[in-house]
Coordinates of C-alpha atoms in Angstrom, one line a residue:
M6 CA 158.8 270.7 -39.7
A7 CA 156.6 270.4 -42.8
I8 CA 154.2 273.1 -43.7
I9 CA 151.4 270.6 -43.2
P10 CA 152.0 268.7 -39.9
Q11 CA 152.8 265.0 -40.5
N12 CA 152.2 263.7 -37.0
F13 CA 150.4 264.4 -33.8
E14 CA 153.3 266.3 -32.1
E15 CA 153.9 268.6 -35.1
W16 CA 150.2 269.3 -35.4
K17 CA 149.9 270.0 -31.6
I18 CA 152.8 272.5 -31.8
C19 CA 151.2 274.1 -34.8
I20 CA 147.8 274.5 -33.1
E21 CA 148.9 275.5 -29.6
Q22 CA 152.2 277.4 -30.2
K23 CA 152.0 278.8 -33.7
C24 CA 148.3 279.5 -33.8
G25 CA 147.9 280.1 -30.0
I26 CA 144.8 277.9 -29.7
P27 CA 144.5 275.9 -26.5
L28 CA 143.6 272.2 -27.3
T29 CA 140.8 271.8 -24.8
R30 CA 138.4 268.9 -24.8
Q31 CA 135.6 271.3 -25.7
F32 CA 137.4 272.7 -28.7
A33 CA 138.4 269.2 -29.9
E34 CA 134.8 268.0 -29.6
Q35 CA 133.5 271.0 -31.6
R36 CA 136.0 270.4 -34.4
L37 CA 135.2 266.7 -34.5
A38 CA 131.5 267.5 -34.9
I39 CA 132.4 269.4 -38.0
Y40 CA 135.1 267.2 -39.5
K41 CA 133.1 264.0 -39.0
N42 CA 130.3 265.4 -41.1
E43 CA 131.5 265.4 -44.8
K44 CA 128.3 267.1 -45.9
L45 CA 129.3 270.3 -44.2
P46 CA 130.8 273.0 -46.5
E47 CA 133.7 273.5 -44.1
T48 CA 134.6 269.8 -44.2
Q49 CA 134.2 269.7 -48.0
R50 CA 136.6 272.7 -48.3
F51 CA 139.1 270.9 -46.0
I52 CA 139.0 267.8 -48.1
A53 CA 139.4 269.8 -51.3
R54 CA 142.4 271.7 -49.9
Y55 CA 144.2 268.9 -47.9
G56 CA 142.7 265.6 -49.0
A57 CA 140.6 262.9 -47.3
D58 CA 143.7 261.2 -45.9
H59 CA 144.8 264.3 -44.0
L60 CA 141.2 264.7 -42.8
Q61 CA 141.4 261.3 -41.2
H62 CA 144.7 262.3 -39.5
I63 CA 143.0 265.4 -38.1
I64 CA 140.0 263.4 -36.8
A65 CA 142.4 260.9 -35.2
W66 CA 144.4 263.7 -33.6
F67 CA 141.4 265.6 -32.2
T68 CA 140.1 262.2 -30.9
R69 CA 143.4 261.7 -29.2
V70 CA 143.1 265.1 -27.5
V71 CA 139.6 264.3 -26.3
E72 CA 140.8 260.9 -24.9
E73 CA 143.8 262.5 -23.2
K74 CA 141.6 265.1 -21.6
K75 CA 139.2 262.5 -20.3
N76 CA 142.1 260.6 -18.8
E77 CA 143.4 263.7 -17.1
L78 CA 140.1 264.0 -15.3
S79 CA 140.1 260.4 -14.1
V80 CA 143.6 260.6 -12.6

């Protein structure tokens, strides 16, 4: 596995297993609120460190978590 996750599954393992952070819908929505606002210092630091392309991956992955959690509730 790369140091920076290259796909959703690697990223999910990194967040949940290595970092010990549960990927809840609430957590994902909170992170999306930050990462979708490029004016925020935290988002600007992320872009400076990892690049705009990786930011778009992270936004897509958090969005996927939100959608999966919504689908779990409707089943």
